[in-house]
Each structure stands twice: as structure tokens, then as C-alpha cells.
Tab-separated table of C-alpha atoms in Angstrom:
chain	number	residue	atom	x	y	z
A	193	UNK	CA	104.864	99.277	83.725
A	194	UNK	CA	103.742	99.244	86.903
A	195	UNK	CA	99.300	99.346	88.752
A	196	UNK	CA	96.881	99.873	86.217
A	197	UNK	CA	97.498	101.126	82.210
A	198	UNK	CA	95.125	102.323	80.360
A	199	UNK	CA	94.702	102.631	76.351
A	200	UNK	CA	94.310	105.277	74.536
A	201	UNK	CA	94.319	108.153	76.898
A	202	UNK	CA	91.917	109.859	74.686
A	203	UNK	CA	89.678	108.710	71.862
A	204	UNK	CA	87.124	110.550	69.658
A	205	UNK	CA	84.716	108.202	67.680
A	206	UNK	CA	82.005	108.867	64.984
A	207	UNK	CA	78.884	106.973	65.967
A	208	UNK	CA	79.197	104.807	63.364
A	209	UNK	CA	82.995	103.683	64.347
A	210	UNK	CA	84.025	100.539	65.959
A	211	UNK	CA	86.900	101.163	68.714
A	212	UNK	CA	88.425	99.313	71.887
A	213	UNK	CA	89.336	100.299	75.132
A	214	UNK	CA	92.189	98.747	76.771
A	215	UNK	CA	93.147	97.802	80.216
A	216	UNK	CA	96.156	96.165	81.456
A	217	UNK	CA	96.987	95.455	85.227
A	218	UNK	CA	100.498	94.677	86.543
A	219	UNK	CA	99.643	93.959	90.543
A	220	UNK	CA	98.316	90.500	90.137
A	221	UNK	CA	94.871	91.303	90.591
A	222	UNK	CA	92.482	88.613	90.031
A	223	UNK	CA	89.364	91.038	89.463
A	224	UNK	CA	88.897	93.451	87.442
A	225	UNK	CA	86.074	96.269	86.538
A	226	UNK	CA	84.862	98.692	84.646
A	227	UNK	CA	83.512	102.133	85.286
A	228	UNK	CA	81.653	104.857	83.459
A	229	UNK	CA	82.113	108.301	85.418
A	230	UNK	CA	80.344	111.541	83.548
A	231	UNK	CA	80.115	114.511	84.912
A	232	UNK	CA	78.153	115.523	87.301
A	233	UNK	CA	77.513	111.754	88.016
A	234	UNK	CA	78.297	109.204	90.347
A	235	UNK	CA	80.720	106.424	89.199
A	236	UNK	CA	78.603	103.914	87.734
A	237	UNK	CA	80.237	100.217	87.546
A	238	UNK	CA	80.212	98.698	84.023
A	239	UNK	CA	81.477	95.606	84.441
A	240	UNK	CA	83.196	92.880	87.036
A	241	UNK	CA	85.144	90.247	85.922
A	242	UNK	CA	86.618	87.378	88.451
A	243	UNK	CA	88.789	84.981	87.364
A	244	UNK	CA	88.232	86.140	83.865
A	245	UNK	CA	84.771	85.096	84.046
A	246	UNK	CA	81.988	87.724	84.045
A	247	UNK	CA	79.766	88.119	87.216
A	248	UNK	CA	78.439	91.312	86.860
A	249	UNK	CA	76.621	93.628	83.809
A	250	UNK	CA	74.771	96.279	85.131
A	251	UNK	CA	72.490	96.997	82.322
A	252	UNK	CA	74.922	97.965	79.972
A	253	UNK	CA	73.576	98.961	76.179
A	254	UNK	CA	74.905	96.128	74.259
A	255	UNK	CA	77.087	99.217	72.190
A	256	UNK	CA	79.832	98.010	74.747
A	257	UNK	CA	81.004	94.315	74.387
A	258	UNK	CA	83.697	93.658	77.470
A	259	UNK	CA	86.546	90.979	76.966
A	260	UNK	CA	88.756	89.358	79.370
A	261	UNK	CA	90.950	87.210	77.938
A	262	UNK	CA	93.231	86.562	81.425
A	263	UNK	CA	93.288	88.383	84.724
A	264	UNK	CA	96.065	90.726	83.945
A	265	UNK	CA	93.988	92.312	80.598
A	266	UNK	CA	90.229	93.619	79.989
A	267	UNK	CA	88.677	95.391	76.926
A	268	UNK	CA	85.854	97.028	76.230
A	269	UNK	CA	84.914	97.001	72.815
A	270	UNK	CA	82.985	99.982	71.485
A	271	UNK	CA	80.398	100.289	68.211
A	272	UNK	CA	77.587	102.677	66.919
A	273	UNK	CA	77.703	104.928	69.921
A	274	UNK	CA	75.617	107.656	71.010
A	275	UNK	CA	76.918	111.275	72.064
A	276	UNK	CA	75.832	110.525	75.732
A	277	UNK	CA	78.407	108.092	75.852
A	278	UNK	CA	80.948	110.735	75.634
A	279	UNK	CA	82.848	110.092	79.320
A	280	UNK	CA	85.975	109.231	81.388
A	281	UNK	CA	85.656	105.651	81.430
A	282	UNK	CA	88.215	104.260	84.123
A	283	UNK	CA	89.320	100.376	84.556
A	284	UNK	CA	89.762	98.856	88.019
A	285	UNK	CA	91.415	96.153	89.413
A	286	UNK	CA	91.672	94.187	92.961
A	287	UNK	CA	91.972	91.257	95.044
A	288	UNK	CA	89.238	89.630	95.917
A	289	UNK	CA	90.265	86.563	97.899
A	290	UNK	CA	91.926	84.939	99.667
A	291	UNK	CA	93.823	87.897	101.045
A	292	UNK	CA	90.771	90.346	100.340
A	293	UNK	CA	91.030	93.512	101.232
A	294	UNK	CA	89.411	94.345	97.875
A	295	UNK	CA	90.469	98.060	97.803
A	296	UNK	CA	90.235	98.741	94.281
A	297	UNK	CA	93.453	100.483	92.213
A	298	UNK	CA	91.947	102.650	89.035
A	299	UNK	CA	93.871	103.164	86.059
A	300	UNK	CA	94.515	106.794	84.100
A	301	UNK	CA	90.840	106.268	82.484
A	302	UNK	CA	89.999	107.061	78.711
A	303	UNK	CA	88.349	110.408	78.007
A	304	UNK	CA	85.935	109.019	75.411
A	305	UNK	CA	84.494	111.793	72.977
A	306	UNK	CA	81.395	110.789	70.614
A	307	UNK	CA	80.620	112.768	67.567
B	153	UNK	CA	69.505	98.435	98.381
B	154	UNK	CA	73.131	99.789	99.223
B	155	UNK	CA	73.320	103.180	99.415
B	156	UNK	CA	76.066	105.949	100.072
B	157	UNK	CA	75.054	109.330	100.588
B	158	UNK	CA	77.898	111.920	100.882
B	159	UNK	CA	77.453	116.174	102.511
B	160	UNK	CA	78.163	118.232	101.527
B	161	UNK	CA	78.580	117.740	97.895
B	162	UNK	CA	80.326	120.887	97.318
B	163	UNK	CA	82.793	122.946	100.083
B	164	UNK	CA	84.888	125.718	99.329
B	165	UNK	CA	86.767	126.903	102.602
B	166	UNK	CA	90.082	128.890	103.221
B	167	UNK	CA	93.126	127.706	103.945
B	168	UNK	CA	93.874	126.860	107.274
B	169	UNK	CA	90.581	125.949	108.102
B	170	UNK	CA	89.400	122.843	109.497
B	171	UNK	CA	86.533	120.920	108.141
B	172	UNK	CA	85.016	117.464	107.914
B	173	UNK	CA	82.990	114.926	105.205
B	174	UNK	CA	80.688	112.778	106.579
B	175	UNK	CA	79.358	109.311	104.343
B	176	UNK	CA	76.434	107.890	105.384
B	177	UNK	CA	75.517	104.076	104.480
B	178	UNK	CA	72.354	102.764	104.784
B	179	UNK	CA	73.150	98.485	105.335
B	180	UNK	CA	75.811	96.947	107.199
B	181	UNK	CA	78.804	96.527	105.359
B	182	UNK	CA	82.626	95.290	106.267
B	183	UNK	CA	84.692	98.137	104.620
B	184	UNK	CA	84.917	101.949	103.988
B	185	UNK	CA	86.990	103.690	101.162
B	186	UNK	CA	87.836	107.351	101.172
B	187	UNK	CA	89.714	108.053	97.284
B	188	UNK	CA	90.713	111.410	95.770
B	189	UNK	CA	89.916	112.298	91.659
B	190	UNK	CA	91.923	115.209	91.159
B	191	UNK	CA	90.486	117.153	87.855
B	192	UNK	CA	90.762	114.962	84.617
B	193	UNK	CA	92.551	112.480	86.509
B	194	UNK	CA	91.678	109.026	87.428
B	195	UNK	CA	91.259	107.869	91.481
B	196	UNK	CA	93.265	107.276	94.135
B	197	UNK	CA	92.953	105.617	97.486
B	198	UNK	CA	93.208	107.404	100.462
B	199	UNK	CA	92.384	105.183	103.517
B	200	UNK	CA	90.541	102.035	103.586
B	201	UNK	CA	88.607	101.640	106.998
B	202	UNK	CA	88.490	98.417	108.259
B	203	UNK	CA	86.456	97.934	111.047
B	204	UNK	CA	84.266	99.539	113.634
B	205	UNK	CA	86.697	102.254	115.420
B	206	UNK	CA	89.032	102.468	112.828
B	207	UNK	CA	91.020	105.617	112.420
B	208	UNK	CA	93.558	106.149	109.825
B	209	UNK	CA	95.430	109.154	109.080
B	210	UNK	CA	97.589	110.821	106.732
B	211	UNK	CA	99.201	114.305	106.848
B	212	UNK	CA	96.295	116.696	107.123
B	213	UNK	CA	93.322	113.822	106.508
B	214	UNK	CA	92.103	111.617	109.154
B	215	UNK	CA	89.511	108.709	108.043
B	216	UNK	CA	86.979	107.294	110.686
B	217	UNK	CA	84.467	104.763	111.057
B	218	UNK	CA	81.498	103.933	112.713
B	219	UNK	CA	79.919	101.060	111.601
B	220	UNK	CA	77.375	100.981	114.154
B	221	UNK	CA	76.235	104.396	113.207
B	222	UNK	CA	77.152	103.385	109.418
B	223	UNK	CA	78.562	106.702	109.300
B	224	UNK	CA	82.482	107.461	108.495
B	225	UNK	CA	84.209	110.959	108.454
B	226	UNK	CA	87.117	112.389	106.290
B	227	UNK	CA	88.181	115.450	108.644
B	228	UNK	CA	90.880	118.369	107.079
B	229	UNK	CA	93.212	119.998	109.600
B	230	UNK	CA	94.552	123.661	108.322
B	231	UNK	CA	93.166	122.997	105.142
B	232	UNK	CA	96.471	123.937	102.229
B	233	UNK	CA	95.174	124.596	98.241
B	234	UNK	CA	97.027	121.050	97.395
B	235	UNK	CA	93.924	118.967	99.011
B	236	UNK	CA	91.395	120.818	96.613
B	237	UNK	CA	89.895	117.550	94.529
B	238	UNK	CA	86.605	115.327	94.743
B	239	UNK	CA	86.842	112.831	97.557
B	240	UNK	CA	84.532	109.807	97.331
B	241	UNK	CA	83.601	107.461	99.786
B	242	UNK	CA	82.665	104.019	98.752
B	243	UNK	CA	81.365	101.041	100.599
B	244	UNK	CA	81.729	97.518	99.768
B	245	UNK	CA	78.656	95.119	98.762
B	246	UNK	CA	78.922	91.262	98.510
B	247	UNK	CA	76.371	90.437	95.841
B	248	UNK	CA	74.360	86.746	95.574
B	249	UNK	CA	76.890	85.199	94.044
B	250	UNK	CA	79.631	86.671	96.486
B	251	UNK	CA	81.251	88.943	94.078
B	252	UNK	CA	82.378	92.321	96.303
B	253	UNK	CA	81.354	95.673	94.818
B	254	UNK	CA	82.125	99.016	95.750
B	255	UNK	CA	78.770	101.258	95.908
B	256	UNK	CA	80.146	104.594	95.770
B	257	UNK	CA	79.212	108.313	97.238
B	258	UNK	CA	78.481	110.846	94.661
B	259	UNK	CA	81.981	112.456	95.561
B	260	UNK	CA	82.828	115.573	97.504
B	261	UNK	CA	84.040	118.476	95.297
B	262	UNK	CA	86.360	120.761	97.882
B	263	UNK	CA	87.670	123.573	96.871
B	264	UNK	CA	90.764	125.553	98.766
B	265	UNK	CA	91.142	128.876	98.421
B	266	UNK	CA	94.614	130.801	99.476
């Protein structure tokens, strides 16, 4: 496997289910991220992990629970969603330092679908 | 606050045509990113603009950047129907606890028609 995998490719969820997204990177990233991209809306960052440690939530519904459990693998964890979080949800990862550069390399993305 | 504006949001040209996207940023900020999203597909980077002057190119898209004008410019040359996709532009943003983010543009859509 090489870049950034993504799994499942697809996923349809009752509201009441429990699901998780996974992310795997194989570029020896040491930050990774996730994003929430609808349509007809800009990419909106999730998540940021660095070092495995989390640094940034931007006011995520608690419905999605993120795990890193090293730098080469993130989660997000899914329960009693809502249809509007029916989306292509895409995982990220990059470099930060001390090369930076910090151009970030997206995986395939889950197409989430909430019924 | 960061912010990235993109125009236009939508272009549909011809082939052969030249044209050009334009993202405006609104603070200073080190880096550009231009990335395509074909449909249903996930992102890929294009160019990443370094610093002030910076010109990259590939094929039929050249990248520029102006950071004093905080303005950078995706221009097409002779347009073909393979570069139809959303572009995005995204600019990075070092946050208190010196994290780097990417604030993104709300994407170009272009379409290319024979």
C-alpha cells in the first residue's frame, strides 16, 4: 500500500448504528487530519492530530469520537448520527516539521450515507 | 481570521481557451496550495507555492504567487476536457499552539466543453 488508505469506501448507517472510519498512512507522516467535505461546501477540517496527540477539534458534535493510536493510523468513530452527516469525509496526512513543507496528501475519502 | 476567497466559483469555457483562477487571502501567510477533486474522488496536489514570486508549472497549469498582494493565480493555456474538476486553493495557518492548518477556498468548479 502506498500514500493514504482509506476504509470503507462507502458506508450507509442507520442513526442509531455505531460505525468507524479508518485511515491508514504509508509516507511517514507525523500529522494527520480529518475533513468533512458536503456538497456545495467548503472543506471543513475535523480534526488534527500531531504526534498522535490531538491539537485541534473544531466544534465537532461529540457523534464523532477520533482515535489515533500512532502516527501511521487515525479513526473516527461514528454513533447516533443525523442525516446531515451524510458526506465524503476524507483523511489527510503531512509533515509538519522539521522538514515542513506541510502540503497535505488526502486519502480516497468515505462516502458516508445516513438513513 | 484567515480567509480564502476563490472567483469565479463556477467557469465553463471551450476548449482551447485560455483562462485564469485567482485566490485571494486576507493575512500574511508562508504557503499557497492549488489541488484538483475530480467528481467523487478525493484531492490532489497540484503546485505548492512557496514564496513571494513563485511560479510553478505543469503541462497546461501555471501556479503564481504574490504574497504581497496575497493574491495567487492558477492560469489554463488551450484549455483540453481532461482539466474539467474543482480546483481549490488553500493557504496555510499556524495556530497558538503552532499547529499548521490549511484554510481552504471554496473550490473552483471548471467545466470544459469540446
Amino acid at each position: 500500500e502506498t500514500g493514504v488508505t482509506q476504509t470503507p469506501r462507502h458506508l450507509v448507517m442507520g442513526m442509531t448504528n455505531k460505525k468507524s472510519l479508518k485511515c491508514e498512512q504509508h509516507l511517514g507522516h507525523n500529522a494527520m487530519y480529518w475533513y468533512k467535505q458536503s456538497a456545495k461546501k467548503p472543506l471543513e477540517l475535523m480534526f488534527v492530530y500531531n504526534f498522535k496527540e490531538q491539537t485541534e477539534n473544531n466544534s465537532v458534535p461529540s457523534r464523532f469520537s477520533p482515535e489515533c493510536p500512532n502516527s501511521s493510523h487515525l479513526f473516527l468513530h461514528l454513533h447516533t448520527l443525523q442525516p446531515e452527516d451524510s458526506a465524503l469525509y476524507l483523511c489527510a496526512s503531512s509533515q509538519l516539521y522539521p522538514r515542513g513543507g506541510y502540503e497535505q496528501y488526502f486519502g480516497p475519502g468515505t462516502r458516508l450515507t445516513v438513513t | 481570521e484567515l480567509k480564502v476567497e476563490q472567483n469565479p466559483l463556477f467557469l465553463s469555457m471551450q476548449e482551447g481557451k485560455n483562462y485564469t483562477i485567482y485566490c485571494n487571502y486576507s493575512t500574511t501567510s508562508d504557503r499557497l496550495y492549488w489541488y484538483r477533486q475530480d467528481p467523487g474522488k478525493s484531492l490532489e496536489s497540484l503546485f505548492v507555492l512557496l514564496s513571494n514570486g513563485a511560479v510553478k508549472q505543469e503541462g497546461r497549469l501555471m501556479a503564481s504567487l504574490d504574497t504581497k498582494a496575497r493574491l495567487s493565480t492558477l492560469h489554463i493555456t488551450a484549455a483540453v476536457h481532461d482539466l474539467s474538476a474543482t480546483y481549490f486553493c488553500a493557504v496555510d495557518r499556524r495556530s497558538l499552539d503552532s499547529n499548521y492548518q490549511l484554510i481552504w477556498g471554496a473550490g473552483t468548479k471548471l467545466i470544459i466543453k469540446p
